[in-house]
XYZ file of N, CA and C in Angstrom:
828
model
N 7.175 2.898 19.239
C 6.833 1.611 19.532
C 7.764 0.635 18.823
N 7.964 -0.519 19.276
C 8.966 -1.622 18.627
C 8.014 -2.781 18.358
N 8.186 -3.212 17.137
C 7.346 -4.300 16.587
C 8.267 -5.439 15.989
N 7.706 -6.550 16.214
C 8.422 -7.726 15.446
C 7.373 -8.461 14.535
N 7.707 -8.525 13.351
C 6.707 -8.956 12.343
C 7.169 -10.295 11.626
N 6.269 -11.272 11.481
C 6.708 -12.499 10.875
C 5.566 -12.534 9.667
N 6.148 -12.776 8.389
C 5.295 -12.799 7.178
C 5.655 -13.970 6.421
N 4.639 -14.927 6.187
C 5.037 -16.103 5.439
C 4.022 -16.260 4.268
N 4.554 -16.409 3.062
C 3.787 -16.814 1.930
C 4.149 -18.225 1.402
N 3.208 -19.036 1.395
C 3.541 -20.479 0.821
C 2.708 -20.830 -0.274
N 3.268 -21.515 -1.440
C 2.527 -21.962 -2.606
C 2.822 -23.504 -2.691
N 1.707 -24.134 -2.984
C 1.791 -25.627 -3.282
C 1.335 -25.884 -4.649
N 1.969 -26.495 -5.682
C 1.622 -26.741 -6.950
C 1.145 -28.092 -7.087
N 0.335 -28.404 -8.080
C -0.410 -29.727 -8.231
C 0.635 -30.679 -8.915
N 1.666 -29.921 -9.749
C 2.557 -30.748 -10.287
C 3.902 -29.720 -10.451
N 5.132 -30.315 -10.658
C 6.259 -29.547 -10.558
C 6.235 -28.355 -11.695
N 6.720 -27.226 -11.109
C 6.838 -25.919 -12.031
C 8.304 -25.653 -12.060
N 8.821 -24.772 -13.067
C 10.032 -24.567 -13.134
C 10.310 -23.047 -13.654
N 11.382 -22.583 -13.623
C 11.840 -21.241 -14.028
C 10.957 -20.221 -13.556
N 11.028 -20.355 -12.175
C 10.279 -19.225 -11.457
C 11.055 -18.114 -11.117
N 10.636 -16.886 -11.628
C 11.236 -15.557 -11.477
C 10.277 -14.655 -10.559
N 10.936 -14.051 -9.409
C 10.139 -13.501 -8.351
C 10.743 -12.213 -7.848
N 9.851 -11.311 -7.502
C 10.224 -10.145 -6.667
C 9.504 -9.980 -5.374
N 10.125 -9.539 -4.247
C 9.404 -9.368 -3.109
C 9.646 -8.086 -2.590
N 8.498 -7.414 -2.155
C 8.646 -6.037 -1.469
C 8.120 -6.281 -0.013
N 8.916 -6.746 0.745
C 8.668 -7.155 2.134
C 9.497 -6.438 3.113
N 10.555 -5.761 2.719
C 11.440 -5.032 3.675
C 11.096 -3.437 3.661
N 10.631 -3.091 4.766
C 10.259 -1.557 4.912
C 11.510 -0.808 4.784
N 11.271 0.387 4.326
C 12.475 1.350 4.299
C 12.525 2.278 5.578
N 13.726 2.672 6.004
C 13.836 3.592 7.119
C 13.491 4.804 6.716
N 12.855 5.608 7.550
C 12.679 7.061 7.351
C 12.408 7.837 8.743
N 12.087 9.018 8.781
C 11.890 9.737 9.955
C 10.911 9.293 11.081
N 10.119 8.175 10.495
C 8.947 7.886 11.354
C 9.267 6.322 11.653
N 10.074 5.656 10.992
C 10.342 4.345 11.451
C 11.805 3.887 10.997
N 12.347 3.008 11.799
C 13.605 2.495 11.580
C 13.676 0.898 11.595
N 14.070 0.315 10.629
C 14.188 -1.165 10.447
C 15.449 -1.578 11.218
N 15.291 -2.369 12.367
C 16.250 -2.704 13.152
C 16.884 -4.147 12.733
N 16.026 -4.825 12.084
C 16.603 -6.161 11.692
C 15.540 -6.737 10.520
N 16.182 -7.321 9.452
C 15.341 -7.869 8.383
C 16.062 -9.243 7.956
N 15.209 -10.146 7.783
C 15.689 -11.577 7.212
C 14.822 -12.098 6.265
N 15.043 -12.410 5.186
C 14.195 -12.925 4.160
C 14.810 -14.392 3.789
N 13.876 -15.411 3.762
C 14.110 -16.817 3.561
C 13.354 -17.353 2.436
N 14.069 -17.970 1.514
C 13.301 -18.554 0.355
C 13.504 -20.051 0.302
N 12.597 -20.923 0.117
C 12.714 -22.304 -0.246
C 11.906 -22.786 -1.250
N 12.428 -23.525 -2.215
C 13.910 -23.870 -2.349
C 14.859 -22.577 -2.312
N 15.931 -23.016 -1.897
C 16.982 -21.985 -1.618
C 17.259 -21.298 -2.895
N 17.344 -20.094 -2.850
C 17.786 -19.286 -4.061
C 18.752 -18.056 -3.683
N 19.343 -17.624 -4.690
C 20.290 -16.438 -4.302
C 19.437 -15.174 -4.391
N 19.477 -14.253 -3.437
C 18.714 -12.994 -3.359
C 19.650 -12.001 -3.680
N 18.932 -11.077 -4.549
C 19.487 -9.722 -4.992
C 18.617 -8.709 -4.658
N 19.095 -7.531 -4.373
C 18.118 -6.619 -4.073
C 18.441 -5.261 -4.643
N 17.485 -4.372 -4.924
C 17.752 -2.992 -5.562
C 16.537 -2.197 -4.921
N 16.647 -0.931 -5.182
C 15.671 0.030 -4.766
C 14.877 0.599 -6.278
N 13.576 0.286 -6.186
C 12.833 0.784 -7.359
C 12.627 2.313 -7.481
N 11.907 2.664 -8.506
C 11.688 4.093 -8.917
C 11.123 4.867 -7.602
N 10.325 4.187 -6.879
C 9.701 4.894 -5.646
C 10.415 4.747 -4.418
N 11.802 4.166 -4.474
C 12.613 3.844 -3.326
C 12.394 2.710 -2.569
N 11.394 1.822 -2.901
C 11.066 0.658 -2.289
C 12.174 -0.456 -2.320
N 12.339 -1.165 -1.356
C 13.450 -2.216 -1.263
C 12.791 -3.495 -2.014
N 13.321 -3.882 -3.082
C 12.880 -5.090 -3.789
C 13.999 -6.199 -3.909
N 13.603 -7.221 -3.361
C 14.449 -8.535 -3.398
C 13.969 -9.341 -4.616
N 15.023 -9.815 -5.422
C 14.786 -10.500 -6.632
C 15.347 -11.990 -6.502
N 14.720 -12.861 -6.830
C 15.208 -14.306 -6.814
C 14.663 -15.155 -7.999
N 15.427 -16.295 -8.381
C 14.792 -17.152 -9.295
C 15.158 -18.614 -8.959
N 14.353 -19.568 -9.274
C 14.387 -20.861 -9.155
C 14.306 -21.722 -10.308
N 15.254 -21.920 -11.097
C 15.259 -22.545 -12.467
C 14.671 -24.016 -12.291
N 15.108 -24.710 -11.419
C 14.920 -26.172 -11.346
C 13.406 -26.551 -10.910
N 12.730 -27.673 -11.242
C 11.484 -27.981 -10.915
C 11.310 -28.050 -9.473
N 10.161 -27.639 -9.001
C 9.721 -27.625 -7.651
C 8.173 -27.605 -7.456
N 7.703 -28.285 -6.378
C 6.314 -28.535 -6.107
C 5.906 -27.463 -5.106
N 6.749 -26.677 -4.440
C 6.246 -25.699 -3.484
C 7.211 -24.478 -3.561
N 6.816 -23.386 -2.861
C 7.680 -22.182 -2.770
C 7.163 -21.568 -1.421
N 8.233 -21.298 -0.710
C 8.150 -20.632 0.651
C 8.824 -19.467 0.727
N 8.146 -18.313 0.848
C 8.811 -17.035 1.136
C 8.510 -16.451 2.569
N 9.487 -16.218 3.354
C 9.210 -15.936 4.672
C 10.144 -14.738 5.223
N 9.615 -13.765 5.652
C 10.265 -12.621 6.255
C 10.157 -12.399 7.701
N 11.174 -11.989 8.392
C 11.180 -11.577 9.763
C 11.927 -10.418 9.894
N 11.145 -9.478 10.696
C 11.683 -8.078 10.946
C 11.293 -7.468 12.202
N 12.303 -6.688 12.516
C 11.967 -5.831 13.747
C 12.079 -4.342 13.300
N 10.970 -3.525 13.837
C 10.955 -2.170 13.354
C 10.622 -1.392 14.431
N 11.163 -0.116 14.545
C 10.809 0.830 15.530
C 10.107 2.024 14.899
N 8.934 2.225 15.480
C 8.001 3.480 14.769
C 8.114 4.564 15.823
N 7.804 5.725 15.348
C 7.885 6.842 16.235
C 6.621 7.762 16.008
N 6.274 8.475 17.011
C 5.085 9.406 16.815
C 5.170 10.311 15.579
N 4.156 10.402 14.745
C 4.259 11.368 13.824
C 3.959 12.872 13.964
N 4.475 13.546 13.264
C 3.990 15.070 13.412
C 2.658 15.226 13.146
N 1.848 15.843 13.979
C 0.440 15.870 13.694
C 0.077 17.100 12.994
N -0.900 16.961 11.951
C -1.428 18.117 11.283
C -2.810 17.943 11.697
N -3.211 19.003 12.467
C -4.652 18.920 13.191
C -5.577 18.858 12.048
N -6.809 18.202 12.541
C -7.916 18.223 11.502
C -8.551 19.375 11.407
N -8.349 20.388 12.261
C -8.865 21.760 11.999
C -8.150 22.597 11.189
N -6.823 22.214 10.774
C -5.975 22.913 10.166
C -6.438 23.377 8.667
N -6.086 24.602 8.226
C -6.276 24.979 6.910
C -5.186 25.471 6.239
N -4.062 24.548 5.862
C -2.863 25.025 5.472
C -2.691 25.646 4.118
N -3.640 25.206 3.037
C -3.481 25.584 1.852
C -4.783 25.631 1.060
N -4.996 26.602 0.358
C -6.364 26.829 -0.454
C -6.586 25.725 -1.445
N -7.606 25.152 -1.627
C -7.902 24.152 -2.751
C -7.813 24.780 -4.022
N -8.143 26.016 -4.111
C -8.076 26.727 -5.321
C -6.830 26.912 -5.971
N -5.740 26.818 -5.202
C -4.440 26.986 -5.558
C -3.568 25.624 -5.560
N -4.326 24.450 -5.557
C -3.625 23.226 -5.386
C -2.827 22.798 -6.491
N -3.171 23.428 -7.653
C -2.425 23.220 -8.930
C -0.791 23.447 -8.624
N -0.413 24.123 -7.733
C 1.097 24.415 -7.644
C 1.795 23.273 -7.192
N 1.016 22.279 -6.612
C 1.683 20.984 -6.059
C 2.209 20.232 -7.394
N 1.851 20.482 -8.462
C 2.312 19.767 -9.643
C 3.776 20.079 -10.044
N 4.203 21.370 -9.524
C 5.453 21.631 -9.758
C 6.549 21.092 -8.786
N 6.150 20.394 -7.864
C 6.997 19.803 -6.847
C 7.606 18.698 -7.336
N 8.906 18.347 -6.939
C 9.687 17.140 -7.531
C 8.934 15.927 -7.359
N 8.793 14.893 -8.339
C 8.341 13.535 -8.164
C 6.931 13.548 -7.614
N 6.180 14.587 -8.163
C 4.650 14.468 -7.895
C 3.995 13.927 -9.085
N 4.435 14.215 -10.453
C 3.753 13.765 -11.570
C 3.015 12.437 -11.527
N 3.625 11.389 -11.226
C 2.945 10.194 -11.261
C 1.770 9.943 -10.202
N 1.722 10.826 -9.236
C 0.660 10.771 -8.209
C -0.619 11.729 -8.538
N -0.574 12.138 -9.842
C -1.617 12.921 -10.270
C -2.386 12.263 -11.559
N -1.597 11.231 -11.939
C -2.107 10.611 -13.140
C -3.000 9.393 -12.767
N -3.697 8.944 -14.059
C -4.285 7.475 -13.934
C -3.225 6.563 -13.670
N -3.508 5.429 -13.176
C -2.595 4.351 -13.008
C -3.405 3.011 -13.287
N -2.611 1.782 -13.087
C -3.217 0.685 -13.459
C -4.676 0.367 -12.760
N -4.782 0.667 -11.510
C -6.161 0.228 -10.844
C -6.838 1.597 -10.458
N -6.459 2.773 -10.951
C -7.105 4.103 -10.704
C -7.365 4.833 -11.989
N -8.722 5.026 -12.089
C -9.108 5.975 -13.222
C -9.479 7.241 -12.724
N -9.212 8.400 -13.567
C -9.682 9.649 -13.179
C -11.127 9.847 -13.920
N -12.017 9.059 -13.445
C -13.349 8.957 -14.155
C -14.288 10.112 -13.821
N -15.275 10.444 -14.655
C -16.287 11.324 -14.234
C -16.975 11.017 -12.882
N -17.225 9.589 -12.744
C -17.759 9.092 -11.457
C -17.045 9.496 -10.336
N -15.777 9.250 -10.251
C -14.849 9.656 -9.173
C -14.807 11.161 -8.982
N -14.776 11.935 -10.055
C -14.647 13.349 -9.922
C -15.981 13.829 -9.287
N -17.273 13.334 -9.714
C -18.481 13.767 -9.298
C -18.584 13.300 -7.672
N -18.047 12.242 -7.364
C -18.150 11.856 -5.931
C -17.276 12.750 -5.101
N -16.022 13.113 -5.619
C -15.154 13.954 -4.927
C -15.692 15.449 -4.923
N -16.499 16.009 -5.861
C -17.048 17.206 -5.792
C -18.085 17.236 -4.790
N -18.833 16.316 -4.826
C -20.005 16.173 -3.835
C -19.483 16.091 -2.395
N -18.274 15.299 -2.126
C -17.738 15.205 -0.825
C -17.213 16.526 -0.377
N -16.576 17.266 -1.280
C -15.779 18.480 -0.751
C -16.654 19.775 -1.034
N -17.934 19.810 -1.383
C -18.789 20.912 -1.801
C -18.668 21.968 -0.491
N -18.299 23.167 -0.905
C -18.084 24.232 0.031
C -16.952 24.296 0.905
N -15.981 23.354 0.649
C -14.736 23.269 1.303
C -13.676 23.992 0.614
N -13.127 24.992 1.169
C -12.066 25.861 0.435
C -10.541 25.468 0.555
N -10.348 24.647 1.595
C -9.073 24.198 1.983
C -8.726 22.720 1.454
N -7.414 22.671 0.795
C -6.966 21.337 0.325
C -7.038 20.182 1.482
N -6.445 20.563 2.563
C -6.411 19.476 3.671
C -7.801 19.017 4.096
N -8.570 20.094 4.349
C -9.868 19.771 4.775
C -10.666 18.896 3.767
N -10.331 19.109 2.422
C -10.932 18.395 1.279
C -10.524 17.038 1.380
N -9.233 16.657 1.678
C -8.803 15.392 1.814
C -9.606 14.536 3.004
N -9.740 15.338 4.025
C -10.317 14.702 5.364
C -11.766 14.366 4.923
N -12.394 15.207 4.114
C -13.842 15.050 3.652
C -13.912 13.858 2.679
N -12.971 13.703 1.817
C -12.960 12.483 0.990
C -12.679 11.169 1.875
N -11.901 11.284 2.689
C -11.518 10.067 3.655
C -12.914 9.758 4.364
N -13.611 10.571 4.954
C -14.813 10.381 5.585
C -15.941 9.912 4.605
N -15.979 10.238 3.265
C -16.776 9.999 2.393
C -16.686 8.517 2.047
N -15.454 8.097 1.804
C -15.064 6.528 1.433
C -15.417 5.625 2.623
N -15.098 6.148 3.764
C -15.293 5.331 4.982
C -16.808 5.157 5.224
N -17.580 6.174 4.905
C -19.043 6.254 5.198
C -19.869 5.512 4.118
N -19.484 5.753 2.806
C -20.316 5.350 1.726
C -19.939 3.982 1.024
N -18.778 3.371 1.564
C -18.468 2.107 0.916
C -18.276 1.118 2.266
N -18.932 -0.159 1.987
C -18.952 -1.226 3.034
C -17.657 -2.032 3.048
N -17.138 -2.234 4.057
C -15.852 -3.262 4.150
C -16.421 -4.628 4.217
N -16.300 -5.293 3.175
C -16.672 -6.623 3.143
C -15.488 -7.567 2.729
N -14.941 -8.315 3.655
C -13.899 -9.225 3.433
C -14.064 -10.155 2.053
N -13.278 -10.417 1.191
C -13.284 -11.457 0.246
C -14.224 -10.905 -0.842
N -14.823 -9.687 -0.789
C -15.695 -9.151 -1.780
C -14.998 -8.793 -2.971
N -13.660 -8.530 -2.903
C -12.892 -8.352 -4.196
C -11.639 -9.156 -4.124
N -10.550 -8.901 -4.997
C -9.464 -9.631 -5.093
C -8.334 -8.506 -5.237
N -7.105 -8.994 -5.397
C -6.003 -7.944 -5.572
C -5.898 -7.399 -6.932
N -6.856 -7.993 -7.864
C -6.918 -7.711 -9.005
C -8.153 -6.741 -9.496
N -8.936 -6.549 -8.481
C -9.985 -5.609 -8.577
C -9.822 -4.089 -8.937
N -10.456 -3.578 -10.065
C -10.251 -2.200 -10.287
C -11.151 -1.394 -9.514
N -10.644 -0.119 -9.434
C -11.457 0.903 -8.734
C -12.839 1.229 -9.322
N -12.970 1.114 -10.625
C -14.299 1.323 -11.292
C -15.255 0.357 -10.844
N -14.819 -0.978 -10.491
C -15.747 -1.986 -9.984
C -16.303 -1.620 -8.569
N -15.313 -1.190 -7.779
C -15.544 -0.881 -6.466
C -16.555 0.358 -6.383
N -16.389 1.367 -7.265
C -17.303 2.446 -7.347
C -18.771 1.992 -7.633
N -18.811 0.887 -8.509
C -20.087 0.458 -8.703
C -20.783 -0.333 -7.591
N -19.985 -1.145 -6.932
C -20.383 -2.116 -6.053
C -20.548 -1.465 -4.687
N -19.705 -0.467 -4.441
C -19.657 0.164 -3.246
C -19.338 -0.707 -1.996
N -18.369 -1.545 -2.220
C -17.923 -2.473 -1.260
C -16.516 -2.921 -1.569
N -15.686 -3.409 -0.475
C -14.324 -3.909 -0.944
C -13.537 -3.901 0.422
N -12.433 -3.911 0.356
C -11.342 -4.043 1.395
C -10.425 -2.938 1.522
N -9.482 -2.878 2.366
C -8.520 -1.712 2.416
C -7.865 -1.242 1.180
N -7.433 -2.201 0.371
C -6.821 -1.971 -1.024
C -7.825 -1.174 -1.817
N -9.097 -1.394 -1.901
C -10.126 -0.805 -2.680
C -10.459 0.522 -2.126
N -10.606 0.783 -0.808
C -10.854 2.101 -0.172
C -9.604 3.033 -0.552
N -8.323 2.533 -0.492
C -7.294 3.466 -0.929
C -7.399 3.777 -2.351
N -7.752 2.914 -3.199
C -7.783 3.248 -4.651
C -8.892 4.292 -4.822
N -10.024 4.051 -4.230
C -11.048 5.065 -4.454
C -10.725 6.400 -3.963
N -10.157 6.442 -2.874
C -9.631 7.857 -2.266
C -8.624 8.525 -3.089
N -7.795 7.561 -3.563
C -6.672 8.205 -4.545
C -7.340 8.797 -5.669
N -8.198 8.066 -6.344
C -9.011 8.525 -7.505
C -9.570 9.941 -7.275
N -10.369 9.970 -6.146
C -11.054 11.131 -5.862
C -10.120 12.452 -5.515
N -9.033 12.103 -4.928
C -8.209 13.212 -4.557
C -7.526 13.709 -5.996
N -6.971 12.714 -6.753
C -6.378 13.195 -8.154
C -7.285 13.739 -9.001
N -8.630 13.493 -8.935
C -9.505 14.228 -9.946
C -9.529 15.771 -9.531
N -9.250 16.044 -8.171
C -9.222 17.491 -7.729
C -7.778 18.055 -7.743
N -6.959 17.391 -8.389
C -5.436 17.788 -8.589
C -4.664 17.667 -7.239
N -5.223 16.818 -6.325
C -4.501 16.690 -5.032
C -3.658 15.447 -5.140
N -2.146 15.451 -5.091
C -1.395 14.394 -5.422
C -1.624 13.291 -4.322
N -1.784 12.070 -4.694
C -2.107 10.985 -3.722
C -1.314 9.778 -4.100
N -0.858 9.022 -3.248
C -0.040 7.746 -3.484
C -0.527 6.736 -2.559
N -0.189 5.597 -2.942
C -0.665 4.239 -2.380
C 0.356 3.694 -1.324
N -0.082 3.400 -0.154
C 0.988 2.864 0.839
C 0.541 1.483 1.077
N 1.558 0.452 1.021
C 1.240 -0.927 1.679
C 2.115 -1.103 2.959
N 1.602 -1.810 3.889
C 2.293 -1.995 5.113
C 1.514 -3.044 5.992
N 1.777 -2.814 7.187
C 1.127 -3.631 8.423
C 0.414 -2.706 9.280
N -0.587 -3.284 9.862
C -1.439 -2.688 10.997
C -1.540 -3.639 12.153
N -0.880 -3.238 13.204
C -1.100 -4.056 14.510
C -2.140 -3.503 15.228
N -3.147 -4.441 15.627
C -4.310 -4.110 16.467
C -4.368 -5.140 17.611
N -5.252 -4.918 18.560
C -5.250 -5.797 19.668
C -5.999 -7.151 19.244
N -6.883 -7.142 18.186
C -7.515 -8.239 17.801
C -6.840 -8.881 16.614
N -5.989 -8.337 15.798
C -5.461 -8.991 14.584
C -4.175 -8.396 14.278
N -3.509 -9.075 13.349
C -2.359 -8.516 12.681
C -2.377 -8.829 11.207
N -2.315 -7.810 10.312
C -2.577 -7.988 9.086
C -1.790 -7.048 8.091
N -1.639 -7.360 6.850
C -1.257 -6.404 5.926
C -2.386 -5.427 5.773
N -2.011 -4.095 5.350
C -3.049 -3.115 5.355
C -2.508 -2.115 4.163
N -3.600 -1.326 3.872
C -3.214 -0.463 2.723
C -3.882 0.916 3.095
N -3.118 2.083 2.883
C -3.803 3.388 3.095
C -3.157 4.415 2.182
N -3.366 5.686 2.309
C -2.948 6.706 1.428
C -2.143 7.689 2.062
N -1.354 8.318 1.261
C -0.714 9.682 1.652
C -1.148 10.653 0.532
N -1.387 11.955 0.946
C -1.706 13.098 0.240
C -0.699 14.017 0.327
N -0.468 14.843 -0.702
C 0.572 16.058 -0.623
C -0.065 17.329 -0.493
N 0.269 17.980 0.556
C -0.398 19.442 0.802
C 0.813 20.442 0.615
N 0.769 21.284 -0.368
C 1.994 22.318 -0.399
C 2.073 23.072 0.963
N 3.454 23.299 1.349
C 3.758 23.927 2.409
C 3.743 22.913 3.650
N 3.234 21.725 3.454
C 3.099 20.779 4.645
C 3.940 19.502 4.327
N 3.737 19.147 3.042
C 4.287 17.758 2.494
C 3.287 16.712 2.596
N 3.881 15.457 2.473
C 3.029 14.280 2.459
C 2.484 13.970 3.959
N 1.247 13.589 3.899
C 0.434 13.193 5.229
C -0.387 11.997 4.917
N -0.349 11.014 5.858
C -1.058 9.921 5.689
C -2.514 9.829 6.100
N -3.326 9.218 5.509
C -4.769 9.019 5.818
C -5.385 7.823 5.608
N -6.002 7.097 6.559
C -6.527 5.793 6.323
C -8.100 5.855 6.095
N -8.667 5.684 4.960
C -10.021 5.698 4.839
C -10.856 4.508 5.267
N -10.029 3.391 5.480
C -10.686 2.053 5.926
C -11.226 2.485 7.464
N -10.320 3.008 8.207
C -10.616 3.293 9.685
C -10.813 4.679 9.971
N -10.999 5.658 8.768
C -11.264 6.951 8.994
C -10.359 7.690 10.137
N -9.109 7.376 9.887
C -8.262 7.955 10.878
C -6.794 8.313 10.211
N -5.929 9.001 10.977
C -4.563 9.327 10.594
C -3.713 8.152 11.216
N -2.882 7.487 10.265
C -2.079 6.470 10.925
C -1.038 6.842 12.130
N -0.933 6.081 12.865
C -0.040 6.259 14.072
C 0.947 5.234 14.218
N 1.587 4.906 15.438
C 2.664 4.126 15.618
C 2.242 2.579 15.414
N 1.199 2.442 15.268
C 0.810 0.988 14.948
C 0.710 0.550 13.445
N 1.016 1.582 12.581
C 1.154 1.566 11.233
C 2.644 1.278 10.879
N 3.056 0.332 10.057
C 4.330 0.106 9.515
C 4.213 0.147 8.018
N 5.007 1.114 7.395
C 4.971 1.284 6.038
C 6.014 0.376 5.418
N 5.578 -0.400 4.272
C 6.637 -1.217 3.576
C 6.977 -0.549 2.343
N 5.926 -0.139 1.529
C 6.196 0.374 0.241
C 5.082 1.367 -0.347
N 5.612 2.284 -1.374
C 4.629 3.128 -1.881
C 4.711 3.147 -3.397
N 3.609 3.577 -3.942
C 3.421 3.620 -5.525
C 2.363 4.374 -5.876
N 1.992 4.186 -7.188
C 0.773 4.809 -7.788
C -0.425 4.145 -7.335
N -0.332 2.787 -7.190
C -1.566 1.845 -6.608
C -0.955 0.580 -6.373
N -1.795 -0.482 -6.112
C -1.290 -1.764 -5.592
C -0.406 -2.432 -6.704
N -0.382 -2.154 -7.977
C 0.351 -2.594 -8.920
C 1.909 -2.384 -8.778
N 2.209 -1.213 -8.068
C 3.507 -0.820 -7.814
C 4.084 -1.563 -6.558
N 3.192 -2.219 -5.745
C 3.782 -2.565 -4.356
C 3.440 -4.059 -3.822
N 3.046 -4.921 -4.683
C 2.741 -6.250 -4.268
C 3.879 -6.791 -3.360
N 3.443 -7.438 -2.307
C 4.461 -8.163 -1.441
C 5.268 -9.161 -2.339
N 4.483 -9.909 -3.002
C 5.287 -11.023 -3.737
C 4.714 -10.994 -5.265
N 5.470 -11.050 -6.202
C 5.041 -11.163 -7.512
C 6.056 -11.847 -8.373
N 5.578 -12.555 -9.399
C 6.553 -13.279 -10.329
C 5.711 -14.177 -11.332
N 6.483 -14.998 -11.926
C 5.947 -15.914 -13.058
C 6.762 -17.166 -13.261
N 6.219 -18.203 -13.648
C 6.772 -19.466 -13.791
C 6.253 -20.323 -14.859
N 6.828 -21.397 -15.305
C 6.282 -22.257 -16.212
C 5.908 -23.459 -15.546
N 4.545 -23.934 -15.909
C 3.992 -25.145 -15.327
C 2.524 -24.884 -14.962
N 1.882 -25.825 -14.171
C 0.660 -25.843 -13.927
C -0.006 -24.576 -13.304
N -1.176 -24.244 -13.523
C -1.824 -23.073 -12.809
C -2.654 -23.536 -11.714
N -2.670 -24.845 -11.566
C -3.411 -25.406 -10.368
C -2.401 -25.331 -9.020
N -2.840 -24.362 -8.360
C -1.854 -23.947 -7.058
C -2.665 -23.608 -5.830
N -2.172 -23.587 -4.681
C -2.735 -23.162 -3.527
C -1.746 -22.229 -2.774
N -2.289 -21.061 -2.394
C -1.584 -20.135 -1.687
C -2.042 -19.851 -0.265
N -1.224 -19.749 0.743
C -1.572 -19.325 1.993
C -0.651 -18.347 2.585
N -1.257 -17.345 3.130
C -0.438 -16.182 3.756
C -0.743 -16.074 5.168
N 0.419 -15.998 6.075
C 0.253 -15.776 7.415
C 1.049 -14.548 7.937
N 0.529 -13.851 8.795
C 1.159 -12.586 9.428
C 0.944 -12.711 10.765
N 2.045 -12.396 11.555
C 1.957 -12.200 12.945
C 2.698 -10.975 13.330
N 2.220 -10.270 14.344
C 2.852 -8.940 14.737
C 2.740 -8.759 16.124
N 3.817 -8.727 16.833
C 3.716 -8.482 18.287
C 4.822 -7.334 18.724
N 4.459 -6.726 19.942
C 5.436 -5.830 20.435
C 6.936 -6.510 20.922
N 7.932 -5.867 20.866
C 9.186 -6.323 21.327
C 9.850 -5.212 22.113
N 10.947 -5.564 22.894
C 11.608 -4.557 23.643
C 13.038 -5.156 23.712
């Protein structure tokens, strides 16, 4: 499918701020499942954009605005083509859970087995994972059981959390949004030695266009496979991946710092539509 995506973030400050240094992760990378056909990033006040690929191969744009300003606009426009993913059947049993430790020997896996800023490998997460996968001998089947558990046992409540909410708080309150569901699933998988990473992106539906978060798990002999605990499904062509990391701390769409007032207002707009 072909998608056109508009993403605007605007800040308004109560008094002038200065020396603003920022990084944006808004440009998806092309892979076997998606191709970026066009990307344009606009910043006001006008700033020189530099870009690089971070440790996880995400495209990062860096810019700075040293002069005083009372507003900041960051706007991205992109066109992307998504393709059907190779399907791993939910009935498949490709790798024994008892032998999942071999995954740690694969290249670039280490980070996705460890604790990270928003993910603890706590006894609570381990207990929840053990209960969800009781009697399941296959690693892939175990991840599906974890996905179902998170979807079933945690309530989706908009604005119940913020981007700074830690997984431990979500475990306690049993509610949150897609970011929180992804963090809980990642923690549960990692406590069982199943590598899991965080994915940020967009999800286009008939009723809404929004940023979204889901999970990818690594199964030996199969590779990385996406799972969405929020919707209890496997991502399809309506999912557009922007960036990956250990958790949300590695992939925020826009982050930075400045000197000046903390009294500010932020507005985010996302619009997604098909194009041909």
